[in-house]
Short mmCIF file of C-alpha atoms and ligand atoms in Angstrom, two decimals:
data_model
loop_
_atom_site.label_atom_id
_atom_site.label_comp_id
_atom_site.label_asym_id
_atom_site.label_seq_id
_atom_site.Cartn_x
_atom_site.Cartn_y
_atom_site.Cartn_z
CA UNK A 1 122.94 118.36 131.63
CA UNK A 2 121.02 116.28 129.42
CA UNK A 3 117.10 117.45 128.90
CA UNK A 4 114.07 115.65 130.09
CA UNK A 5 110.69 115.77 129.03
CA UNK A 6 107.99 115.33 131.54
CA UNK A 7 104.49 114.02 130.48
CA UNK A 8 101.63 113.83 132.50
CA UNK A 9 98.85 111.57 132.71
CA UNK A 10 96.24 111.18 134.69
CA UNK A 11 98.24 112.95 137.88
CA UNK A 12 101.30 110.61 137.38
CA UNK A 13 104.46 112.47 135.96
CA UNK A 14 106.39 110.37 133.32
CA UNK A 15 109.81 111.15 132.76
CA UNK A 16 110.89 110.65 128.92
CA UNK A 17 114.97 111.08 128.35
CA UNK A 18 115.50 113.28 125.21
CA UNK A 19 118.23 112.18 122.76
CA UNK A 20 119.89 114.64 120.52
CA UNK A 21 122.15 114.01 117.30
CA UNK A 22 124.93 115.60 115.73
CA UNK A 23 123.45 118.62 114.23
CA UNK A 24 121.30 119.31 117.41
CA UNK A 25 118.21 117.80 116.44
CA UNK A 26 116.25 116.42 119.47
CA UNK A 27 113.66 113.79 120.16
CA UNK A 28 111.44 112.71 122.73
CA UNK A 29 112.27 108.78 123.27
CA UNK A 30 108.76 106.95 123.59
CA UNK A 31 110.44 103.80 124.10
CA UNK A 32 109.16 102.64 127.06
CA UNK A 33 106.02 104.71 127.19
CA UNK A 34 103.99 101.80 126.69
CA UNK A 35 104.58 99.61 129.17
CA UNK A 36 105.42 102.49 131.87
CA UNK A 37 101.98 103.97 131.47
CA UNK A 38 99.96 100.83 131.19
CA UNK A 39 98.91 101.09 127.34
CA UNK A 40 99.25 104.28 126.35
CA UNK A 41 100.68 105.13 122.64
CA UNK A 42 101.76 108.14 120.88
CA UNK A 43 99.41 108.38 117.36
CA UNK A 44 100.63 110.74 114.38
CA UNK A 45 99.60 109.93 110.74
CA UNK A 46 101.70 109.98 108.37
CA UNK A 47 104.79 110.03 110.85
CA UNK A 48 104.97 114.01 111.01
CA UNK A 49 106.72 114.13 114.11
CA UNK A 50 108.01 110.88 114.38
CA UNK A 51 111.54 109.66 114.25
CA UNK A 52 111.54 106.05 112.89
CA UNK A 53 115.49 105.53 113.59
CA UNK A 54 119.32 106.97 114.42
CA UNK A 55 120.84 107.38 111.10
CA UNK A 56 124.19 109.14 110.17
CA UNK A 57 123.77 109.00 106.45
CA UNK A 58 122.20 112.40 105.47
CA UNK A 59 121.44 115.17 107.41
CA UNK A 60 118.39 117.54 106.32
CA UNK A 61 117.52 120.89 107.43
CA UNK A 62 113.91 121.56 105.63
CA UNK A 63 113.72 124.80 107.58
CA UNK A 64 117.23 126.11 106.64
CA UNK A 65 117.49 124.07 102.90
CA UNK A 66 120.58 122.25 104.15
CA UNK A 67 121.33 118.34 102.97
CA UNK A 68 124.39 116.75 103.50
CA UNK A 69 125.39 113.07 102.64
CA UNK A 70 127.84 111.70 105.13
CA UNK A 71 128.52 115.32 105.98
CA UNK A 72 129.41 116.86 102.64
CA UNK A 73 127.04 118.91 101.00
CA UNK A 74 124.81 118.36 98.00
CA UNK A 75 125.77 121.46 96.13
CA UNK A 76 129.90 120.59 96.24
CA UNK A 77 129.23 117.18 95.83
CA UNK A 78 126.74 117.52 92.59
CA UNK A 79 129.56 120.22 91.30
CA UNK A 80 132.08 118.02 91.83
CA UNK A 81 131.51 114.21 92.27
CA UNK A 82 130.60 111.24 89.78
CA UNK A 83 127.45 109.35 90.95
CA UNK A 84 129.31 106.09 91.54
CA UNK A 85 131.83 107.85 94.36
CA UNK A 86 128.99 109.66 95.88
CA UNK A 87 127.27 105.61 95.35
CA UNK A 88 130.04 104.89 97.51
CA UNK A 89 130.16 107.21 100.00
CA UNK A 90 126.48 107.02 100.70
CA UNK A 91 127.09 103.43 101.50
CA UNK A 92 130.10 102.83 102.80
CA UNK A 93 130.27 106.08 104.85
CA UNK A 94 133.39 107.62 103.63
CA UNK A 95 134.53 109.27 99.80
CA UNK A 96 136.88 106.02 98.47
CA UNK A 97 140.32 106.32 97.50
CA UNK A 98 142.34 106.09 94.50
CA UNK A 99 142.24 102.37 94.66
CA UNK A 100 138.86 102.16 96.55
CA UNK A 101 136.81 104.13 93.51
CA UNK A 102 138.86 101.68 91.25
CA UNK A 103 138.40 98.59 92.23
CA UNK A 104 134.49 99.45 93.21
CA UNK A 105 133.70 100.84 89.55
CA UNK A 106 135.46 98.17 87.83
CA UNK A 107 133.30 95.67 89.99
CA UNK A 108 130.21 97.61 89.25
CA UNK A 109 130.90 97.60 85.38
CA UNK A 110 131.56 94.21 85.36
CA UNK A 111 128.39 93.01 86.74
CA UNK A 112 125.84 95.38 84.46
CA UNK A 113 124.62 91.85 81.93
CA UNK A 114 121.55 90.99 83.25
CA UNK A 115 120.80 86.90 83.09
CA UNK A 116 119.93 85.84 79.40
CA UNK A 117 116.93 83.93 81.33
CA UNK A 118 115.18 87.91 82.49
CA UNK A 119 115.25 88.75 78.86
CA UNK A 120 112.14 86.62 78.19
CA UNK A 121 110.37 88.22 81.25
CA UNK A 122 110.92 91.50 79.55
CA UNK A 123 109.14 89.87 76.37
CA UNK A 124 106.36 88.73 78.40
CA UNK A 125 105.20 92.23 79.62
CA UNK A 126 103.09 94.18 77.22
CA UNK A 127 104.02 96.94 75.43
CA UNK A 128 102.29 99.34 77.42
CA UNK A 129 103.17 98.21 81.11
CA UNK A 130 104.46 100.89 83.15
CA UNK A 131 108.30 100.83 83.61
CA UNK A 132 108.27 101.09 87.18
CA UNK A 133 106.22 97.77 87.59
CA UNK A 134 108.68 95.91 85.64
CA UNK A 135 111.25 97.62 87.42
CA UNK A 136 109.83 96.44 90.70
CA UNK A 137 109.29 92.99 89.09
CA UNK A 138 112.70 92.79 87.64
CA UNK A 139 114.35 93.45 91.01
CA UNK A 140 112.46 91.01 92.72
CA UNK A 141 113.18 88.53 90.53
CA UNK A 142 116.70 88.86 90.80
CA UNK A 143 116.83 87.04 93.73
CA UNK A 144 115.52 84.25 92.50
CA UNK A 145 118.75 84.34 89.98
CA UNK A 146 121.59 84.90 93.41
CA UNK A 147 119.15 82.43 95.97
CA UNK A 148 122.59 83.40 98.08
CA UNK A 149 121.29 86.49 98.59
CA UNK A 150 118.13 84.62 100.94
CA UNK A 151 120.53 84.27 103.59
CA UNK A 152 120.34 86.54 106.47
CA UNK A 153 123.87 85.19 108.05
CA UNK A 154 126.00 86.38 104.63
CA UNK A 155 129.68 87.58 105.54
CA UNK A 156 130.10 91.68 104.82
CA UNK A 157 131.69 90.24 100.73
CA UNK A 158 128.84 88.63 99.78
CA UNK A 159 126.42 91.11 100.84
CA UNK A 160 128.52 93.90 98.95
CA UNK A 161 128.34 91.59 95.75
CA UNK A 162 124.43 92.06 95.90
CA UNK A 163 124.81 95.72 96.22
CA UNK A 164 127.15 96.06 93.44
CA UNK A 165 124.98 93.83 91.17
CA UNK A 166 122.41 95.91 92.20
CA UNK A 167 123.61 98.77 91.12
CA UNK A 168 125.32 97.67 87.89
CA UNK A 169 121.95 95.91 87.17
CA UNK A 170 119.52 98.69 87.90
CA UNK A 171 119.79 100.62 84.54
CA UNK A 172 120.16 97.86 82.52
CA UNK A 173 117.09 96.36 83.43
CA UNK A 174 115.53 99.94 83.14
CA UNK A 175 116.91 100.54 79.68
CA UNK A 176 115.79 97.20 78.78
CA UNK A 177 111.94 97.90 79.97
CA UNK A 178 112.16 101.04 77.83
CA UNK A 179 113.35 99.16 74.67
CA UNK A 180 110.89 96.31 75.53
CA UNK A 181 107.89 98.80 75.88
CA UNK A 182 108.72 100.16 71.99
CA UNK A 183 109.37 96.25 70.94
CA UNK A 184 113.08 97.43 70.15
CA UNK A 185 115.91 94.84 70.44
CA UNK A 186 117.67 95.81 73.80
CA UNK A 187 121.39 97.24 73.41
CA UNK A 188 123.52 95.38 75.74
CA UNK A 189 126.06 97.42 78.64
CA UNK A 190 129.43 98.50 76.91
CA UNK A 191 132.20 98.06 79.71
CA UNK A 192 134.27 100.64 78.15
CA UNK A 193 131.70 103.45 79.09
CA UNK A 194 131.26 104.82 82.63
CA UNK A 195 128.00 104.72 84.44
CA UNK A 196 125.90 107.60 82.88
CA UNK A 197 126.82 107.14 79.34
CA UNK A 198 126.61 103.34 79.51
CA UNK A 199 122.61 103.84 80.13
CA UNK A 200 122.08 106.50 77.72
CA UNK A 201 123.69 104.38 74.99
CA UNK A 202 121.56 101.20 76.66
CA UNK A 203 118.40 103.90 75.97
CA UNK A 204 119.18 105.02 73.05
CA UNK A 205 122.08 103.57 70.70
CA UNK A 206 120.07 101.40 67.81
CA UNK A 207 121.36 97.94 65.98
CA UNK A 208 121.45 100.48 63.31
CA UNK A 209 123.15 103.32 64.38
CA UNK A 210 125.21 104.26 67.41
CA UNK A 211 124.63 106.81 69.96
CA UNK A 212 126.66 109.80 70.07
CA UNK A 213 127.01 110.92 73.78
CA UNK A 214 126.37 114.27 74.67
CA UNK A 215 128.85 115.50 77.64
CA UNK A 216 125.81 118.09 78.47
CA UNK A 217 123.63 115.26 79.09
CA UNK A 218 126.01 112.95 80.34
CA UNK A 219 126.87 115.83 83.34
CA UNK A 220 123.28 116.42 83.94
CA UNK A 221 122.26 113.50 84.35
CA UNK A 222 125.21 112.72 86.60
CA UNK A 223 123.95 115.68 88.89
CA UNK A 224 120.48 114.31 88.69
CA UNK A 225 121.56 110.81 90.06
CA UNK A 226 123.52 112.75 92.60
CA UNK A 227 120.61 114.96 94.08
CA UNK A 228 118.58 111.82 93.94
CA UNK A 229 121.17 109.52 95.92
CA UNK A 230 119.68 109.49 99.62
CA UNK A 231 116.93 111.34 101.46
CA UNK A 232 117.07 110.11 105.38
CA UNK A 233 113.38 108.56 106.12
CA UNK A 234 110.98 109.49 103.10
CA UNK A 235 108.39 107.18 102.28
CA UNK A 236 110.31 104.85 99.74
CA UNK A 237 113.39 104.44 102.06
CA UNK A 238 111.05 103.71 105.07
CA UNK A 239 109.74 101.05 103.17
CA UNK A 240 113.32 99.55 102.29
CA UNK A 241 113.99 99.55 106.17
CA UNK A 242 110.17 98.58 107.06
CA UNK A 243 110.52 95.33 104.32
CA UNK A 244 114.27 94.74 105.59
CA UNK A 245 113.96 94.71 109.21
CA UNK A 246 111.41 91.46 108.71
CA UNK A 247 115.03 90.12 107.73
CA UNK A 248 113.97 89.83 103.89
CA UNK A 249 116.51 89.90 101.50
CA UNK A 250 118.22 92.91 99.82
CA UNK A 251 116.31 93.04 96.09
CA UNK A 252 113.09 92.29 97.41
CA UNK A 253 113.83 95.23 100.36
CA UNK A 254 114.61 97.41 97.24
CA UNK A 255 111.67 96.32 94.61
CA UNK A 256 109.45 97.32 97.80
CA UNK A 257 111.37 100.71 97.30
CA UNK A 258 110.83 101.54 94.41
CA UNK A 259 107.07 100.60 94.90
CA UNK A 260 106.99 103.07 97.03
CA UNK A 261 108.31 105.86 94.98
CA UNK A 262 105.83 104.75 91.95
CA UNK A 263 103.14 107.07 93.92
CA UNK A 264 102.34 110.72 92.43
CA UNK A 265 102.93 112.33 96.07
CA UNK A 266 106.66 110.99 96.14
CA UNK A 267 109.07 109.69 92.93
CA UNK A 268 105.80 109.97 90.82
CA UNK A 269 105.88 113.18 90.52
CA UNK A 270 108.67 114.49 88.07
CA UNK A 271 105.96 112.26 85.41
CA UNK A 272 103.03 114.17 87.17
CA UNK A 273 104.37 117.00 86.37
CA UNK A 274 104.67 116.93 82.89
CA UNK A 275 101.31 115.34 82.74
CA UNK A 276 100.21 118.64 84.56
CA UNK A 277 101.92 120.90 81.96
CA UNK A 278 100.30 119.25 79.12
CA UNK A 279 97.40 119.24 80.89
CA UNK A 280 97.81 122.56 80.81
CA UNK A 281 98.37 123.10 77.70
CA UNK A 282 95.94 121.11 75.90
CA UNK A 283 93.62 123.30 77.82
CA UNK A 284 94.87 126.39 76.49
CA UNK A 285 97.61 127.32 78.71
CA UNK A 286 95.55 129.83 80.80
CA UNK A 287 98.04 128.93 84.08
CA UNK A 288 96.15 131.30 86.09
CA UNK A 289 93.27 129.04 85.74
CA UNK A 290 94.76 125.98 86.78
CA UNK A 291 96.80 128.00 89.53
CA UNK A 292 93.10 129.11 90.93
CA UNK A 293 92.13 125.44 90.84
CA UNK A 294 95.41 124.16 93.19
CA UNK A 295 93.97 127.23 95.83
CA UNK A 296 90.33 125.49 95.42
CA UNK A 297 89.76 123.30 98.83
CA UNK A 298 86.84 122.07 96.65
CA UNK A 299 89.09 121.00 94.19
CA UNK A 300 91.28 118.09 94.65
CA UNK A 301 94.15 119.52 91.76
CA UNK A 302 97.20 120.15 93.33
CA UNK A 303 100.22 121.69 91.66
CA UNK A 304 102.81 118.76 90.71
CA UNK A 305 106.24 119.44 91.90
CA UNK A 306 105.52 121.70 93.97
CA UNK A 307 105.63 121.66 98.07
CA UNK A 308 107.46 119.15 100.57
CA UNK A 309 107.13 117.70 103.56
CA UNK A 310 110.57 118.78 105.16
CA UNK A 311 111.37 121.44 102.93
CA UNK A 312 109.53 124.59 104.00
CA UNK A 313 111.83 127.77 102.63
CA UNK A 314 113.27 125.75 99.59
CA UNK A 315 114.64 122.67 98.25
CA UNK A 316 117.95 122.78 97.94
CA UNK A 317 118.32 120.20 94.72
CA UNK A 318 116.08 122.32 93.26
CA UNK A 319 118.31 125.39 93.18
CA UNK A 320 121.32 122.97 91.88
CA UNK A 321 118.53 121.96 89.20
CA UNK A 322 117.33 124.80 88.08
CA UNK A 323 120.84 126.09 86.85
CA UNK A 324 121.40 122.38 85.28
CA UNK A 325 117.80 122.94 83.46
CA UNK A 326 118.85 126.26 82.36
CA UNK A 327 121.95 125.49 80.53
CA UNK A 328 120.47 121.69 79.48
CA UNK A 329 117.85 123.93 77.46
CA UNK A 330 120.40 126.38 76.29
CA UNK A 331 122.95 124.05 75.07
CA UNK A 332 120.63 121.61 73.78
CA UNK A 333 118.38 124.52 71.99
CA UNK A 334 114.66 123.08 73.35
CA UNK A 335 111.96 125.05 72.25
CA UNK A 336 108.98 123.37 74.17
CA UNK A 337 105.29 125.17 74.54
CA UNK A 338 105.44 122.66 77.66
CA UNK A 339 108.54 124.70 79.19
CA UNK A 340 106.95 128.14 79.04
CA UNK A 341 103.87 127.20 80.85
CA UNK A 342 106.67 125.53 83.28
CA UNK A 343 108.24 128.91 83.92
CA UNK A 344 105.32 130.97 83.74
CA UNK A 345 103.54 128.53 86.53
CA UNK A 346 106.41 128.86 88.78
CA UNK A 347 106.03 132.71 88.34
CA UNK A 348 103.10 132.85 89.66
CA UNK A 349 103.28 130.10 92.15
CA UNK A 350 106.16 131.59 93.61
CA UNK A 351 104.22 135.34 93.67
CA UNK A 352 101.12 134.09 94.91
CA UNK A 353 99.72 134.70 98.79
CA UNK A 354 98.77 131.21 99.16
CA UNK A 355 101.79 129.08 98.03
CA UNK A 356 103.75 132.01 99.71
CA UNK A 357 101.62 131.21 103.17
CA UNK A 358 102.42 127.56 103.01
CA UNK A 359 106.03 127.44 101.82
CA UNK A 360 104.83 125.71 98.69
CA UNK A 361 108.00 126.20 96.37
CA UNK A 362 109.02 123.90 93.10
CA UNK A 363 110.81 120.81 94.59
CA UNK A 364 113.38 118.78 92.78
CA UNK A 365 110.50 117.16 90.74
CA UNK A 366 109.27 120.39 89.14
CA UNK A 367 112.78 120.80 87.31
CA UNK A 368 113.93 117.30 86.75
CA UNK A 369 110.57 116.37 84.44
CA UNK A 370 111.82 119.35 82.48
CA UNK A 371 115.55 117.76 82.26
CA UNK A 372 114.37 114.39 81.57
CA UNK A 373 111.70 115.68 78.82
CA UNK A 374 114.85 117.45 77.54
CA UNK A 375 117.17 115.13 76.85
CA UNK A 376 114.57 112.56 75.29
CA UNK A 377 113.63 110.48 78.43
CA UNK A 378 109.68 109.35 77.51
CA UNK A 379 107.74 110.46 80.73
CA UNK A 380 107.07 107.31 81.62
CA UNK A 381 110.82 106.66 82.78
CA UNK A 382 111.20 109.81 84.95
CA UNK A 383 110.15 107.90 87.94
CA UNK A 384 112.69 105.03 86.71
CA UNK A 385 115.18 107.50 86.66
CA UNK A 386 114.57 108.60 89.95
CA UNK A 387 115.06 105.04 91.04
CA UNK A 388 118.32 104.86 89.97
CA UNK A 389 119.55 107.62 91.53
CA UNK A 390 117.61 106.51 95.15
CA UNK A 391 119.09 103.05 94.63
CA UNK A 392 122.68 104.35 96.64
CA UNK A 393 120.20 105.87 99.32
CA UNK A 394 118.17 102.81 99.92
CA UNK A 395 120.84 100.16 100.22
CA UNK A 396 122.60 102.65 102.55
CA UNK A 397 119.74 102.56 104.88
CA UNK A 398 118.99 99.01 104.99
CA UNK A 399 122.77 98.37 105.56
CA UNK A 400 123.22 100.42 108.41
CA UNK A 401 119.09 99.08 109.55
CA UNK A 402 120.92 95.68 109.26
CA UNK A 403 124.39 96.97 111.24
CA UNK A 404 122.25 98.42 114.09
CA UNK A 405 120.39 94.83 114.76
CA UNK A 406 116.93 97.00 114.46
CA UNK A 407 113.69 95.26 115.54
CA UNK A 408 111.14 94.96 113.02
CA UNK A 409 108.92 97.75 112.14
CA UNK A 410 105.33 97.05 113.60
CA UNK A 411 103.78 99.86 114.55
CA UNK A 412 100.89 100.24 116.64
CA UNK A 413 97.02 101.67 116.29
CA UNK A 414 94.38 102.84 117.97
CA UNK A 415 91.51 100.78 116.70
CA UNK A 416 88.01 102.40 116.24
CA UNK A 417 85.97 99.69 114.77
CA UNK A 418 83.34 97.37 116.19
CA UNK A 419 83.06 96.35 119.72
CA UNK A 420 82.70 92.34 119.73
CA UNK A 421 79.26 91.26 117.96
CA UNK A 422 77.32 88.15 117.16
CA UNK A 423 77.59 85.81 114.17
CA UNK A 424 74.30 86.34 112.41
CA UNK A 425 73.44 83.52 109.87
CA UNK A 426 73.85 84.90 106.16
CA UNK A 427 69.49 84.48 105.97
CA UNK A 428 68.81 86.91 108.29
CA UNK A 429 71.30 89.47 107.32
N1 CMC B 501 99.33 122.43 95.34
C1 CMC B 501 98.39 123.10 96.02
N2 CMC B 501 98.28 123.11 97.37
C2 CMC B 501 99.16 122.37 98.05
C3 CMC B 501 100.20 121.64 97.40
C4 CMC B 501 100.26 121.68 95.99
N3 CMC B 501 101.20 121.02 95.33
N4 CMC B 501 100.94 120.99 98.33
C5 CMC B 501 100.43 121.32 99.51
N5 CMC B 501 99.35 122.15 99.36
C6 CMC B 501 98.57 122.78 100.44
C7 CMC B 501 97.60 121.80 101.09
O1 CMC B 501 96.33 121.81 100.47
C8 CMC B 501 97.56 122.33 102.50
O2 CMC B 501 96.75 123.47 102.52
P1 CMC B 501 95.90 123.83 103.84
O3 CMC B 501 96.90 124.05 104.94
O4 CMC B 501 95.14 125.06 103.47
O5 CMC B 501 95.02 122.64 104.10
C9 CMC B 501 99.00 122.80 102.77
O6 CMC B 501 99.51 123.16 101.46
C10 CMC B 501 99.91 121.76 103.41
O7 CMC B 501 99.85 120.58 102.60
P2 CMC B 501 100.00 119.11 103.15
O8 CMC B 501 99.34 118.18 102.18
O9 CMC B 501 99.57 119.06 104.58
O10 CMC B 501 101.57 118.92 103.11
P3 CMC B 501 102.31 117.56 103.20
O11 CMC B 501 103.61 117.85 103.84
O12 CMC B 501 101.46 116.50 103.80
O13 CMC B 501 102.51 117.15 101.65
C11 CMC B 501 103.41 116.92 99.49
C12 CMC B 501 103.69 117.31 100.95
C13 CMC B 501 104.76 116.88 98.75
C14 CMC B 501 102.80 115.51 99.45
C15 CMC B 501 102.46 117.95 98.86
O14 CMC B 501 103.04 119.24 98.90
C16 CMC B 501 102.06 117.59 97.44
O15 CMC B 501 101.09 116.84 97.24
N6 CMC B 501 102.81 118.14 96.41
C17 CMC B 501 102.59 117.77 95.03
C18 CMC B 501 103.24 116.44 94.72
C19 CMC B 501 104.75 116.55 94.62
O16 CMC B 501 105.28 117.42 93.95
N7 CMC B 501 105.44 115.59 95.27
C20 CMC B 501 106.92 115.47 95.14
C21 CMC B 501 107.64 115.76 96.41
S1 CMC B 501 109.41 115.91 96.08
C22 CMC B 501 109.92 114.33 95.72
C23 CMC B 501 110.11 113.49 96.93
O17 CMC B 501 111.05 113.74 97.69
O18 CMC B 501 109.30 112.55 97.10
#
């Protein structure tokens, strides 16, 4: 028998049908709670216990450290899958065939030039703008290049030829802000290189001198993308689906996105982090000092990379990450002051009563600054980084926003301003 939850108000008993999905996981539908009850909404900041849609993308367990894309799990998938099939699976719901994973990376490697026209944007930005603006910018202005992609009533092809632009495009146009930001000619995509290598030689390879790929970098950074691909309803993918389900298009859902992620408290914070540990450093690197300070209430430091809101025992990408970190430092030979303090802060973060009391463990943001730092990504990128590997996750989610016929997002507020007032004449304010 299926539950029901009973509310009551005022000596009336509402009846609210409870829905549950695959794994078990129940909700309350408020639906009609509004209109039954004569006004009445449900309030809760920052959407702790609020469902925003049905999704069977990803499943997340933050209690038990379980996420799954599509049903398969992170760890097999990061061991064994290349970013573009997990790409595909994210978005298209199943792992693609022989002839599926052909024909969808040859269509993604063909489409990675980015419009002659965008290079002079990139020359108009100075050298110090953040990445992730451009990004953002870049994006947006994409659809100004495919106006196509304005139409809401596009057949299922010429909405998948945005998404594989999209994803072809997305590190070139990152690369390209990188090179800009140095005043570096850009190095254009090389079809004869898969995904991963074609943007570390778009980083990295000079007019000059050609870049040597390194397979340990190549597979990290492969996991990385992986781990990053989708993470159900997190602020930056809320966004996508908030932006999309006004019916706007597909890049400007996504340069919305990665907006979003730009914030220290969400993408922001693999950069944060390593802004922390040289923080840290410069200071001395007394971490027990600056582990004090994150306990201070009076204090507003917090300890970058570490915490979650859904993951409350650990984060499962940052297991998988760890290991990658481990053997990118060994193979690669780093000897960074920065990555001492790193291992002696989560020592004592993951000793300490407090973080202990509040399930406050590195997340996949603690590790992956460390990776990035590693293999020569300049901080400033991490968060770009992160964007490409969301980029699956968030065209996923506004597909199947799109596929559902979802109403816009508008939620609603309880208002605690004013009561109505006069006019009073700007002389006798
Ligand atoms: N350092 C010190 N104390 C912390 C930290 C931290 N990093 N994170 C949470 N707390 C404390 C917080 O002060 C509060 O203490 P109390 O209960 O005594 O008031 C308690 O832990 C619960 O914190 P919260 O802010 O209510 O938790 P939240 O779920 O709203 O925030 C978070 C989650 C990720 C925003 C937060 O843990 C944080 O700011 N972490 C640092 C930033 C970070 O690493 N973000 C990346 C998240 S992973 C990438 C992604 O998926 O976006």
């Amino acid at each position: 028998m299926s539950e029901i939850a009973k509310l009551e108000l005022n000596g009336t008993t509402y009846e609210l049908p409870v829905i549950e999905g695959t794994e078990n996981e129940k909700g309350i539908d408020i639906g009609k709670l509004r209109g039954s009850t004569g006004g009445y909404i449900t309030i809760d900041p920052g959407f702790k216990n609020t469902g925003s849609t049905k999704s069977a993308i990803t499943y997340l367990d933050g209690e038990n450290g379980i996420l799954r894309y599509r049903g398969y799990s992170i760890e097999e998938l990061a061991e064994k899958a290349s970013f573009l099939e997990v790409a595909y699976l994210v978005i298209y719901g199943e792992l693609p065939t022989t002839e599926q994973n052909e024909v969808f990376t040859h269509s993604i490697t063909n489409h990675t030039l980015v419009h002659e026209d965008m290079k002079q944007f990139f020359e108009a930005y100075p050298a110090k703008a953040h990445p992730m603006g451009v990004l953002s910018s870049m994006v947006c202005s994409l659809s100004t290049f495919y106006p196509e992609s304005l139409d809401q009533d596009r057949d299922e092809e010429a909405i998948d030829l945005t998404i594989h632009r999209l994803i072809a495009k997305l590190p070139t146009l990152a690369a390209w802000s990188y090179k800009n930001s140095m005043r570096h000619p850009v190095v254009y995509p090389q079809n004869d290189l898969d995904y991963c290598e074609n943007f570390l030689s778009m980083m990295f390879a000079m007019p000059t001198s050609e870049y040597k790929v390194d397979r340990t970098v190549v597979t990290a950074l492969n996991k990385l993308l992986i781990l990053h691909a989708d993470h159900e309803q997190n602020c930056s993918t809320s966004t996508v689906r908030l932006v999309g389900s006004s019916h706007a298009n597909l890049y400007a859902s996504i340069s919305a996105g990665i907006s979003a992620l730009w914030g220290p408290l969400h993408g922001g914070a693999n950069q944060a982090v390593i802004e922390m540990l040289e923080q840290i450093h410069n200071d001395g690197g007394d971490v027990d000092k600056w582990v004090a300070k994150a306990k201070d209430k009076s204090d507003s430091f917090r300890l970058m990379g570490f915490g979650h809101r859904v993951y409350k025992n650990f984060d499962p990408r940052a297991t998988i990450i760890k290991v990658a970190c481990d053997d990118v430092l060994d193979k690669m030979g780093v000897d960074d002051p920065l990555l001492a303090i790193a291992k002696k802060l989560e020592k004592v973060a993951l000793e300490d009563e407090y973080f202990k009391a509040r399930n406050l463990y590195p997340n996949v943001d603690f590790y992956s600054g460390i990776i990035y730092k590693a293999i020569g990504i300049p901080t400033e990128m991490f968060t770009v980084m992160f964007s490409i590997g969301r980029l699956p996750g968030w065209i996923a989610q506004w597909k199947e926003m799109r596929e559902n016929n979802e109403p816009i997002g508008r939620p609603r507020q309880i208002y605690t301003g004013y009561n109505v007032r006069d006019y009073v004449s700007i002389e006798k304010r």
